[in-house]
Amino acid sequence: MDETHPLVSAWRDHLARDRRRSAHTVRAYSATAARLVRFLQHHLGGAVDAATLAALTPADLRAHLAARRGEGIGNASAARELSAIRGFLDFHGAAAPRVRGPKVKRGVPRPLSPDDAVSLGQTVAEEASDPWIGARDWAVLLLLYGAGLRIGEALSLTGAVLPLGDRLAVTGKRAKTRIVPILPQLADAITHYAALCPWGVERDLPLFRGARGGALDPAVVRRAVRRARRGLGLSERATPHALRHSFATHLLGRGADLRQLQELLGHASLSSTQVYTAVDAAHLMDVYRNAHPRA
């Protein structure tokens, strides 16, 4: 995909230089802008300039989003794409056409889909005020979704956990310690954050720091997630703790048994873990109703 178009190049430079967005965010938003420009070149049959963007209609933007949905992106990804497009248009002085974002089905508590969980974490990171804070928030949320930690457990980690291996000792409720596996992507995210953190990493101090260098307050993470879920159109139930629920439900759906899940989550009683069988069954019923021709 060609990202050398002048409109896209100017947007990319603005994000990197003026907004100080992370390299990941700059790449993602530039790719979104390039997709829009390329679509408009075919859709409108001509060159695309600032005047073209200013003349966009809701129908043009809906056609682009429909094409992206046809490529298989989910609701959360479509919402993120629409948000990035609005920023791109605003930068070039074009008012974004009024297009309603994708609807998200609401109802009883449900785990986030893998796509929604990742999109939530990425959006929180992208909207951070500084690249190191974005890296921090991404690492924290990955610990919840990728390792099933409670937010308090993640924020109680100290610099002593570095360098990371393929497993991590976590102290949970009632001072009970458990061992959780660490995926390479998660280890990379934490290592990247540690390299960017302006406060350094010390063995006896919290690994995750707030903007002023103190221990990161969980309320800061919850507020960031709240802002991101609104932009993505996700349910109010899309909280940091919902990422831990999603971790458990997705593992159960992939064949993990309850005893294994109990150990990974640090539940004292198996009855606490059994709730996920009901959640997983409810999710399967949703899939059945949405997919079966006779449902």
C-alpha atoms as a PDB file:
ATOM      1  CA  MET A   1       0.000   0.000   0.000  1.00  0.00           C
ATOM      2  CA  ASP A   2       1.383   3.384  -1.001  1.00  0.00           C
ATOM      3  CA  GLU A   3       1.846   5.653   2.023  1.00  0.00           C
ATOM      4  CA  THR A   4       3.850   8.289   0.115  1.00  0.00           C
ATOM      5  CA  HIS A   5       0.780  10.280  -0.918  1.00  0.00           C
ATOM      6  CA  PRO A   6       1.312  13.892   0.233  1.00  0.00           C
ATOM      7  CA  LEU A   7      -1.827  13.886   2.390  1.00  0.00           C
ATOM      8  CA  VAL A   8      -0.725  10.703   4.130  1.00  0.00           C
ATOM      9  CA  SER A   9       2.893  11.841   4.524  1.00  0.00           C
ATOM     10  CA  ALA A  10       1.807  15.110   6.138  1.00  0.00           C
ATOM     11  CA  TRP A  11      -0.484  13.234   8.526  1.00  0.00           C
ATOM     12  CA  ARG A  12       2.282  10.786   9.439  1.00  0.00           C
ATOM     13  CA  ASP A  13       4.748  13.601  10.138  1.00  0.00           C
ATOM     14  CA  HIS A  14       2.178  15.423  12.273  1.00  0.00           C
ATOM     15  CA  LEU A  15       1.523  12.333  14.390  1.00  0.00           C
ATOM     16  CA  ALA A  16       5.214  11.646  14.929  1.00  0.00           C
ATOM     17  CA  ARG A  17       6.520  15.191  15.354  1.00  0.00           C
ATOM     18  CA  ASP A  18       3.646  17.226  16.807  1.00  0.00           C
ATOM     19  CA  ARG A  19       1.543  14.615  18.578  1.00  0.00           C
ATOM     20  CA  ARG A  20       4.523  12.466  19.640  1.00  0.00           C
ATOM     21  CA  ARG A  21       2.604   9.286  18.972  1.00  0.00           C
ATOM     22  CA  SER A  22       4.346   5.930  19.244  1.00  0.00           C
ATOM     23  CA  ALA A  23       5.856   4.318  16.163  1.00  0.00           C
ATOM     24  CA  HIS A  24       3.101   1.684  16.284  1.00  0.00           C
ATOM     25  CA  THR A  25       0.375   4.328  16.313  1.00  0.00           C
ATOM     26  CA  VAL A  26       2.005   6.286  13.500  1.00  0.00           C
ATOM     27  CA  ARG A  27       2.168   3.144  11.352  1.00  0.00           C
ATOM     28  CA  ALA A  28      -1.418   2.134  12.113  1.00  0.00           C
ATOM     29  CA  TYR A  29      -2.928   5.568  11.518  1.00  0.00           C
ATOM     30  CA  SER A  30      -0.860   6.156   8.371  1.00  0.00           C
ATOM     31  CA  ALA A  31      -2.001   2.806   6.988  1.00  0.00           C
ATOM     32  CA  THR A  32      -5.619   3.748   7.710  1.00  0.00           C
ATOM     33  CA  ALA A  33      -5.228   7.068   5.884  1.00  0.00           C
ATOM     34  CA  ALA A  34      -3.509   5.362   2.949  1.00  0.00           C
ATOM     35  CA  ARG A  35      -6.352   2.834   2.667  1.00  0.00           C
ATOM     36  CA  LEU A  36      -8.890   5.646   2.576  1.00  0.00           C
ATOM     37  CA  VAL A  37      -6.971   7.569  -0.112  1.00  0.00           C
ATOM     38  CA  ARG A  38      -6.535   4.465  -2.215  1.00  0.00           C
ATOM     39  CA  PHE A  39     -10.226   3.605  -1.913  1.00  0.00           C
ATOM     40  CA  LEU A  40     -11.264   7.134  -2.902  1.00  0.00           C
ATOM     41  CA  GLN A  41      -9.008   7.069  -5.948  1.00  0.00           C
ATOM     42  CA  HIS A  42     -10.931   4.042  -7.244  1.00  0.00           C
ATOM     43  CA  HIS A  43     -14.314   5.044  -5.823  1.00  0.00           C
ATOM     44  CA  LEU A  44     -14.249   8.584  -7.239  1.00  0.00           C
ATOM     45  CA  GLY A  45     -12.095   7.811 -10.261  1.00  0.00           C
ATOM     46  CA  GLY A  46      -9.440  10.485  -9.898  1.00  0.00           C
ATOM     47  CA  ALA A  47      -6.677  12.064  -7.863  1.00  0.00           C
ATOM     48  CA  VAL A  48      -7.329  12.775  -4.190  1.00  0.00           C
ATOM     49  CA  ASP A  49      -6.412  16.120  -2.637  1.00  0.00           C
ATOM     50  CA  ALA A  50      -7.566  18.255   0.306  1.00  0.00           C
ATOM     51  CA  ALA A  51     -10.571  19.479  -1.694  1.00  0.00           C
ATOM     52  CA  THR A  52     -11.584  15.853  -2.291  1.00  0.00           C
ATOM     53  CA  LEU A  53     -11.520  15.171   1.443  1.00  0.00           C
ATOM     54  CA  ALA A  54     -13.562  18.290   2.151  1.00  0.00           C
ATOM     55  CA  ALA A  55     -16.223  17.147  -0.318  1.00  0.00           C
ATOM     56  CA  LEU A  56     -16.625  13.642   1.130  1.00  0.00           C
ATOM     57  CA  THR A  57     -20.206  12.576   1.744  1.00  0.00           C
ATOM     58  CA  PRO A  58     -21.576  10.136   4.310  1.00  0.00           C
ATOM     59  CA  ALA A  59     -22.206   7.715   1.445  1.00  0.00           C
ATOM     60  CA  ASP A  60     -18.522   7.835   0.444  1.00  0.00           C
ATOM     61  CA  LEU A  61     -17.379   7.078   3.961  1.00  0.00           C
ATOM     62  CA  ARG A  62     -19.972   4.327   4.447  1.00  0.00           C
ATOM     63  CA  ALA A  63     -18.820   2.728   1.186  1.00  0.00           C
ATOM     64  CA  HIS A  64     -15.237   2.683   2.437  1.00  0.00           C
ATOM     65  CA  LEU A  65     -16.230   1.166   5.777  1.00  0.00           C
ATOM     66  CA  ALA A  66     -18.385  -1.421   3.995  1.00  0.00           C
ATOM     67  CA  ALA A  67     -15.373  -2.396   1.905  1.00  0.00           C
ATOM     68  CA  ARG A  68     -13.274  -2.779   5.043  1.00  0.00           C
ATOM     69  CA  ARG A  69     -15.957  -4.870   6.705  1.00  0.00           C
ATOM     70  CA  GLY A  70     -15.961  -7.019   3.586  1.00  0.00           C
ATOM     71  CA  GLU A  71     -12.291  -7.664   4.250  1.00  0.00           C
ATOM     72  CA  GLY A  72     -13.256  -9.199   7.584  1.00  0.00           C
ATOM     73  CA  ILE A  73     -12.576  -6.557  10.235  1.00  0.00           C
ATOM     74  CA  GLY A  74     -14.792  -6.656  13.330  1.00  0.00           C
ATOM     75  CA  ASN A  75     -16.843  -3.977  15.046  1.00  0.00           C
ATOM     76  CA  ALA A  76     -14.070  -2.737  17.312  1.00  0.00           C
ATOM     77  CA  SER A  77     -11.556  -2.545  14.473  1.00  0.00           C
ATOM     78  CA  ALA A  78     -14.092  -0.699  12.320  1.00  0.00           C
ATOM     79  CA  ALA A  79     -14.679   1.790  15.136  1.00  0.00           C
ATOM     80  CA  ARG A  80     -10.933   2.359  15.522  1.00  0.00           C
ATOM     81  CA  GLU A  81     -10.609   2.873  11.773  1.00  0.00           C
ATOM     82  CA  LEU A  82     -13.429   5.413  11.775  1.00  0.00           C
ATOM     83  CA  SER A  83     -11.802   7.282  14.664  1.00  0.00           C
ATOM     84  CA  ALA A  84      -8.471   7.434  12.824  1.00  0.00           C
ATOM     85  CA  ILE A  85     -10.185   8.645   9.639  1.00  0.00           C
ATOM     86  CA  ARG A  86     -11.879  11.449  11.554  1.00  0.00           C
ATOM     87  CA  GLY A  87      -8.515  12.565  12.874  1.00  0.00           C
ATOM     88  CA  PHE A  88      -6.992  12.439   9.383  1.00  0.00           C
ATOM     89  CA  LEU A  89      -9.819  14.504   7.901  1.00  0.00           C
ATOM     90  CA  ASP A  90      -9.748  17.001  10.744  1.00  0.00           C
ATOM     91  CA  PHE A  91      -5.989  17.501  10.286  1.00  0.00           C
ATOM     92  CA  HIS A  92      -6.583  18.428   6.649  1.00  0.00           C
ATOM     93  CA  GLY A  93      -9.393  20.838   7.543  1.00  0.00           C
ATOM     94  CA  ALA A  94     -12.180  18.581   6.332  1.00  0.00           C
ATOM     95  CA  ALA A  95     -15.217  17.985   8.525  1.00  0.00           C
ATOM     96  CA  ALA A  96     -15.820  14.254   8.789  1.00  0.00           C
ATOM     97  CA  PRO A  97     -19.198  13.217   7.347  1.00  0.00           C
ATOM     98  CA  ARG A  98     -21.639  12.193  10.043  1.00  0.00           C
ATOM     99  CA  VAL A  99     -21.538   8.424  10.015  1.00  0.00           C
ATOM    100  CA  ARG A 100     -22.705   6.333  12.940  1.00  0.00           C
ATOM    101  CA  GLY A 101     -20.128   3.881  14.210  1.00  0.00           C
ATOM    102  CA  PRO A 102     -20.748   0.134  14.255  1.00  0.00           C
ATOM    103  CA  LYS A 103     -23.280  -1.107  16.774  1.00  0.00           C
ATOM    104  CA  VAL A 104     -22.181  -3.427  19.531  1.00  0.00           C
ATOM    105  CA  LYS A 105     -24.715  -5.829  20.926  1.00  0.00           C
ATOM    106  CA  ARG A 106     -25.403  -5.224  24.604  1.00  0.00           C
ATOM    107  CA  GLY A 107     -26.893  -7.589  27.133  1.00  0.00           C
ATOM    108  CA  VAL A 108     -25.744  -9.953  29.849  1.00  0.00           C
ATOM    109  CA  PRO A 109     -22.038  -9.887  30.765  1.00  0.00           C
ATOM    110  CA  ARG A 110     -19.872 -11.441  28.086  1.00  0.00           C
ATOM    111  CA  PRO A 111     -16.136 -11.765  27.633  1.00  0.00           C
ATOM    112  CA  LEU A 112     -14.587  -9.573  24.971  1.00  0.00           C
ATOM    113  CA  SER A 113     -13.797 -11.226  21.670  1.00  0.00           C
ATOM    114  CA  PRO A 114     -10.057 -11.590  20.912  1.00  0.00           C
ATOM    115  CA  ASP A 115     -10.375  -8.807  18.323  1.00  0.00           C
ATOM    116  CA  ASP A 116     -12.115  -6.473  20.768  1.00  0.00           C
ATOM    117  CA  ALA A 117      -9.652  -7.241  23.573  1.00  0.00           C
ATOM    118  CA  VAL A 118      -6.657  -6.403  21.400  1.00  0.00           C
ATOM    119  CA  SER A 119      -8.347  -3.337  19.897  1.00  0.00           C
ATOM    120  CA  LEU A 120      -9.138  -2.042  23.384  1.00  0.00           C
ATOM    121  CA  GLY A 121      -5.530  -2.360  24.478  1.00  0.00           C
ATOM    122  CA  GLN A 122      -4.194  -0.824  21.275  1.00  0.00           C
ATOM    123  CA  THR A 123      -6.566   2.117  21.501  1.00  0.00           C
ATOM    124  CA  VAL A 124      -5.594   2.827  25.109  1.00  0.00           C
ATOM    125  CA  ALA A 125      -1.922   2.788  24.058  1.00  0.00           C
ATOM    126  CA  GLU A 126      -2.519   4.991  21.023  1.00  0.00           C
ATOM    127  CA  GLU A 127      -4.406   7.618  22.995  1.00  0.00           C
ATOM    128  CA  ALA A 128      -1.729   7.938  25.683  1.00  0.00           C
ATOM    129  CA  SER A 129      -0.123  11.352  26.166  1.00  0.00           C
ATOM    130  CA  ASP A 130       3.417  10.020  25.772  1.00  0.00           C
ATOM    131  CA  PRO A 131       4.956   6.971  24.031  1.00  0.00           C
ATOM    132  CA  TRP A 132       6.287   5.520  27.287  1.00  0.00           C
ATOM    133  CA  ILE A 133       2.836   5.784  28.880  1.00  0.00           C
ATOM    134  CA  GLY A 134       1.301   4.072  25.854  1.00  0.00           C
ATOM    135  CA  ALA A 135       3.875   1.270  26.164  1.00  0.00           C
ATOM    136  CA  ARG A 136       3.111   1.011  29.884  1.00  0.00           C
ATOM    137  CA  ASP A 137      -0.654   0.755  29.414  1.00  0.00           C
ATOM    138  CA  TRP A 138      -0.273  -1.795  26.608  1.00  0.00           C
ATOM    139  CA  ALA A 139       1.953  -3.967  28.820  1.00  0.00           C
ATOM    140  CA  VAL A 140      -0.445  -3.748  31.786  1.00  0.00           C
ATOM    141  CA  LEU A 141      -3.501  -4.680  29.732  1.00  0.00           C
ATOM    142  CA  LEU A 142      -1.627  -7.528  28.059  1.00  0.00           C
ATOM    143  CA  LEU A 143      -0.854  -8.932  31.506  1.00  0.00           C
ATOM    144  CA  LEU A 144      -4.602  -9.012  32.183  1.00  0.00           C
ATOM    145  CA  TYR A 145      -5.620 -10.540  28.850  1.00  0.00           C
ATOM    146  CA  GLY A 146      -2.495 -12.553  28.059  1.00  0.00           C
ATOM    147  CA  ALA A 147      -1.767 -13.939  31.523  1.00  0.00           C
ATOM    148  CA  GLY A 148      -5.057 -13.564  33.395  1.00  0.00           C
ATOM    149  CA  LEU A 149      -3.751 -11.286  36.142  1.00  0.00           C
ATOM    150  CA  ARG A 150      -5.944  -9.094  38.287  1.00  0.00           C
ATOM    151  CA  ILE A 151      -5.110  -5.419  37.855  1.00  0.00           C
ATOM    152  CA  GLY A 152      -3.856  -5.256  41.440  1.00  0.00           C
ATOM    153  CA  GLU A 153      -1.528  -8.190  40.776  1.00  0.00           C
ATOM    154  CA  ALA A 154      -0.125  -6.557  37.652  1.00  0.00           C
ATOM    155  CA  LEU A 155       0.509  -3.241  39.394  1.00  0.00           C
ATOM    156  CA  SER A 156       2.152  -4.916  42.395  1.00  0.00           C
ATOM    157  CA  LEU A 157       4.959  -6.316  40.240  1.00  0.00           C
ATOM    158  CA  THR A 158       8.380  -4.840  40.932  1.00  0.00           C
ATOM    159  CA  GLY A 159      11.475  -4.428  38.805  1.00  0.00           C
ATOM    160  CA  ALA A 160      12.709  -7.721  40.246  1.00  0.00           C
ATOM    161  CA  VAL A 161      10.686  -9.605  37.604  1.00  0.00           C
ATOM    162  CA  LEU A 162      13.156  -8.435  34.938  1.00  0.00           C
ATOM    163  CA  PRO A 163      14.609  -9.893  32.866  1.00  0.00           C
ATOM    164  CA  LEU A 164      11.522 -11.914  32.006  1.00  0.00           C
ATOM    165  CA  GLY A 165      11.604 -15.569  31.155  1.00  0.00           C
ATOM    166  CA  ASP A 166       8.735 -17.741  29.946  1.00  0.00           C
ATOM    167  CA  ARG A 167       6.960 -17.731  33.308  1.00  0.00           C
ATOM    168  CA  LEU A 168       6.225 -15.318  36.104  1.00  0.00           C
ATOM    169  CA  ALA A 169       5.587 -15.709  39.837  1.00  0.00           C
ATOM    170  CA  VAL A 170       2.493 -13.735  40.830  1.00  0.00           C
ATOM    171  CA  THR A 171       1.289 -13.045  44.363  1.00  0.00           C
ATOM    172  CA  GLY A 172      -2.491 -12.943  44.497  1.00  0.00           C
ATOM    173  CA  LYS A 173      -5.206 -12.888  47.130  1.00  0.00           C
ATOM    174  CA  ARG A 174      -4.340 -14.188  50.597  1.00  0.00           C
ATOM    175  CA  ALA A 175      -0.645 -13.831  49.633  1.00  0.00           C
ATOM    176  CA  LYS A 176      -0.911 -16.971  47.532  1.00  0.00           C
ATOM    177  CA  THR A 177       1.792 -17.268  44.868  1.00  0.00           C
ATOM    178  CA  ARG A 178       1.182 -18.920  41.520  1.00  0.00           C
ATOM    179  CA  ILE A 179       3.231 -19.368  38.367  1.00  0.00           C
ATOM    180  CA  VAL A 180       1.789 -18.093  35.084  1.00  0.00           C
ATOM    181  CA  PRO A 181       3.240 -18.597  31.598  1.00  0.00           C
ATOM    182  CA  ILE A 182       4.427 -15.499  29.753  1.00  0.00           C
ATOM    183  CA  LEU A 183       3.933 -15.344  25.992  1.00  0.00           C
ATOM    184  CA  PRO A 184       6.798 -13.852  23.947  1.00  0.00           C
ATOM    185  CA  GLN A 185       4.576 -10.936  22.847  1.00  0.00           C
ATOM    186  CA  LEU A 186       3.872 -10.100  26.486  1.00  0.00           C
ATOM    187  CA  ALA A 187       7.521 -10.326  27.472  1.00  0.00           C
ATOM    188  CA  ASP A 188       8.426  -8.051  24.564  1.00  0.00           C
ATOM    189  CA  ALA A 189       5.768  -5.495  25.594  1.00  0.00           C
ATOM    190  CA  ILE A 190       7.024  -5.337  29.187  1.00  0.00           C
ATOM    191  CA  THR A 191      10.662  -5.125  28.093  1.00  0.00           C
ATOM    192  CA  HIS A 192       9.804  -2.339  25.650  1.00  0.00           C
ATOM    193  CA  TYR A 193       8.020  -0.383  28.357  1.00  0.00           C
ATOM    194  CA  ALA A 194      10.947  -0.813  30.760  1.00  0.00           C
ATOM    195  CA  ALA A 195      13.328   0.558  28.117  1.00  0.00           C
ATOM    196  CA  LEU A 196      11.167   3.659  27.590  1.00  0.00           C
ATOM    197  CA  CYS A 197      10.237   4.378  31.220  1.00  0.00           C
ATOM    198  CA  PRO A 198      11.923   7.666  32.194  1.00  0.00           C
ATOM    199  CA  TRP A 199      12.011   6.666  35.866  1.00  0.00           C
ATOM    200  CA  GLY A 200      14.142   3.597  35.350  1.00  0.00           C
ATOM    201  CA  VAL A 201      13.498   0.148  36.787  1.00  0.00           C
ATOM    202  CA  GLU A 202      14.624  -0.799  40.274  1.00  0.00           C
ATOM    203  CA  ARG A 203      14.246  -4.215  41.890  1.00  0.00           C
ATOM    204  CA  ASP A 204      12.470  -2.998  45.005  1.00  0.00           C
ATOM    205  CA  LEU A 205      10.191  -0.414  43.371  1.00  0.00           C
ATOM    206  CA  PRO A 206       6.981  -0.847  41.351  1.00  0.00           C
ATOM    207  CA  LEU A 207       7.575  -1.891  37.762  1.00  0.00           C
ATOM    208  CA  PHE A 208       4.713   0.236  36.461  1.00  0.00           C
ATOM    209  CA  ARG A 209       5.078   3.926  37.252  1.00  0.00           C
ATOM    210  CA  GLY A 210       2.663   6.830  37.111  1.00  0.00           C
ATOM    211  CA  ALA A 211       3.389   9.999  35.166  1.00  0.00           C
ATOM    212  CA  ARG A 212       5.203  11.523  38.166  1.00  0.00           C
ATOM    213  CA  GLY A 213       7.217   8.434  38.982  1.00  0.00           C
ATOM    214  CA  GLY A 214       5.136   6.946  41.777  1.00  0.00           C
ATOM    215  CA  ALA A 215       3.310   3.623  41.708  1.00  0.00           C
ATOM    216  CA  LEU A 216       0.712   3.497  38.945  1.00  0.00           C
ATOM    217  CA  ASP A 217      -2.810   3.990  40.327  1.00  0.00           C
ATOM    218  CA  PRO A 218      -5.313   1.431  38.971  1.00  0.00           C
ATOM    219  CA  ALA A 219      -7.837   4.263  38.580  1.00  0.00           C
ATOM    220  CA  VAL A 220      -5.587   5.722  35.861  1.00  0.00           C
ATOM    221  CA  VAL A 221      -5.814   2.482  33.888  1.00  0.00           C
ATOM    222  CA  ARG A 222      -9.568   2.238  34.387  1.00  0.00           C
ATOM    223  CA  ARG A 223     -10.092   5.791  33.128  1.00  0.00           C
ATOM    224  CA  ALA A 224      -7.996   5.117  30.028  1.00  0.00           C
ATOM    225  CA  VAL A 225      -9.998   1.960  29.305  1.00  0.00           C
ATOM    226  CA  ARG A 226     -13.259   3.858  29.815  1.00  0.00           C
ATOM    227  CA  ARG A 227     -12.260   6.488  27.234  1.00  0.00           C
ATOM    228  CA  ALA A 228     -11.132   3.853  24.753  1.00  0.00           C
ATOM    229  CA  ARG A 229     -14.245   1.697  25.009  1.00  0.00           C
ATOM    230  CA  ARG A 230     -16.458   4.713  24.321  1.00  0.00           C
ATOM    231  CA  GLY A 231     -14.546   5.440  21.145  1.00  0.00           C
ATOM    232  CA  LEU A 232     -14.797   1.800  20.089  1.00  0.00           C
ATOM    233  CA  GLY A 233     -18.501   1.526  20.895  1.00  0.00           C
ATOM    234  CA  LEU A 234     -17.903  -1.285  23.380  1.00  0.00           C
ATOM    235  CA  SER A 235     -20.149  -2.076  26.316  1.00  0.00           C
ATOM    236  CA  GLU A 236     -19.614  -0.478  29.719  1.00  0.00           C
ATOM    237  CA  ARG A 237     -18.714  -3.985  30.824  1.00  0.00           C
ATOM    238  CA  ALA A 238     -15.459  -3.731  28.830  1.00  0.00           C
ATOM    239  CA  THR A 239     -13.324  -3.063  31.904  1.00  0.00           C
ATOM    240  CA  PRO A 240      -9.773  -4.096  32.833  1.00  0.00           C
ATOM    241  CA  HIS A 241     -11.225  -6.983  34.838  1.00  0.00           C
ATOM    242  CA  ALA A 242     -13.203  -8.096  31.775  1.00  0.00           C
ATOM    243  CA  LEU A 243      -9.856  -8.794  30.097  1.00  0.00           C
ATOM    244  CA  ARG A 244      -9.100 -11.353  32.814  1.00  0.00           C
ATOM    245  CA  HIS A 245     -12.540 -12.894  32.257  1.00  0.00           C
ATOM    246  CA  SER A 246     -11.805 -13.014  28.524  1.00  0.00           C
ATOM    247  CA  PHE A 247      -8.490 -14.765  29.165  1.00  0.00           C
ATOM    248  CA  ALA A 248     -10.266 -17.448  31.176  1.00  0.00           C
ATOM    249  CA  THR A 249     -13.172 -17.925  28.788  1.00  0.00           C
ATOM    250  CA  HIS A 250     -11.007 -18.120  25.698  1.00  0.00           C
ATOM    251  CA  LEU A 251      -8.726 -20.709  27.326  1.00  0.00           C
ATOM    252  CA  LEU A 252     -11.724 -22.786  28.370  1.00  0.00           C
ATOM    253  CA  GLY A 253     -13.071 -22.621  24.849  1.00  0.00           C
ATOM    254  CA  ARG A 254      -9.715 -23.845  23.549  1.00  0.00           C
ATOM    255  CA  GLY A 255      -9.749 -26.941  25.717  1.00  0.00           C
ATOM    256  CA  ALA A 256      -8.220 -25.968  29.077  1.00  0.00           C
ATOM    257  CA  ASP A 257      -9.807 -27.923  31.926  1.00  0.00           C
ATOM    258  CA  LEU A 258     -11.160 -26.331  35.079  1.00  0.00           C
ATOM    259  CA  ARG A 259      -8.281 -27.434  37.301  1.00  0.00           C
ATOM    260  CA  GLN A 260      -5.734 -25.903  34.939  1.00  0.00           C
ATOM    261  CA  LEU A 261      -7.787 -22.727  34.763  1.00  0.00           C
ATOM    262  CA  GLN A 262      -8.074 -22.611  38.557  1.00  0.00           C
ATOM    263  CA  GLU A 263      -4.272 -22.661  38.863  1.00  0.00           C
ATOM    264  CA  LEU A 264      -3.761 -19.986  36.216  1.00  0.00           C
ATOM    265  CA  LEU A 265      -6.329 -17.646  37.765  1.00  0.00           C
ATOM    266  CA  GLY A 266      -5.252 -18.218  41.348  1.00  0.00           C
ATOM    267  CA  HIS A 267      -8.706 -19.231  42.570  1.00  0.00           C
ATOM    268  CA  ALA A 268      -8.709 -20.786  46.017  1.00  0.00           C
ATOM    269  CA  SER A 269     -11.831 -22.806  45.211  1.00  0.00           C
ATOM    270  CA  LEU A 270     -12.820 -24.638  42.054  1.00  0.00           C
ATOM    271  CA  SER A 271     -16.338 -23.248  42.462  1.00  0.00           C
ATOM    272  CA  SER A 272     -14.973 -19.780  41.662  1.00  0.00           C
ATOM    273  CA  THR A 273     -13.661 -21.117  38.361  1.00  0.00           C
ATOM    274  CA  GLN A 274     -16.827 -22.987  37.420  1.00  0.00           C
ATOM    275  CA  VAL A 275     -18.581 -19.719  36.576  1.00  0.00           C
ATOM    276  CA  TYR A 276     -16.644 -19.747  33.306  1.00  0.00           C
ATOM    277  CA  THR A 277     -18.440 -22.876  32.129  1.00  0.00           C
ATOM    278  CA  ALA A 278     -21.695 -20.904  32.224  1.00  0.00           C
ATOM    279  CA  VAL A 279     -20.091 -17.924  30.480  1.00  0.00           C
ATOM    280  CA  ASP A 280     -18.653 -20.137  27.769  1.00  0.00           C
ATOM    281  CA  ALA A 281     -21.990 -21.907  27.271  1.00  0.00           C
ATOM    282  CA  ALA A 282     -23.720 -18.534  26.905  1.00  0.00           C
ATOM    283  CA  HIS A 283     -21.147 -17.482  24.320  1.00  0.00           C
ATOM    284  CA  LEU A 284     -21.703 -20.720  22.366  1.00  0.00           C
ATOM    285  CA  MET A 285     -25.453 -20.061  22.358  1.00  0.00           C
ATOM    286  CA  ASP A 286     -24.820 -16.603  20.906  1.00  0.00           C
ATOM    287  CA  VAL A 287     -22.726 -18.147  18.137  1.00  0.00           C
ATOM    288  CA  TYR A 288     -25.432 -20.729  17.483  1.00  0.00           C
ATOM    289  CA  ARG A 289     -28.241 -18.167  17.285  1.00  0.00           C
ATOM    290  CA  ASN A 290     -26.253 -15.906  14.980  1.00  0.00           C
ATOM    291  CA  ALA A 291     -24.991 -18.635  12.663  1.00  0.00           C
ATOM    292  CA  HIS A 292     -27.575 -21.422  12.466  1.00  0.00           C
ATOM    293  CA  PRO A 293     -30.099 -20.966   9.618  1.00  0.00           C
ATOM    294  CA  ARG A 294     -32.930 -22.372  11.754  1.00  0.00           C
ATOM    295  CA  ALA A 295     -32.114 -20.458  14.931  1.00  0.00           C
END
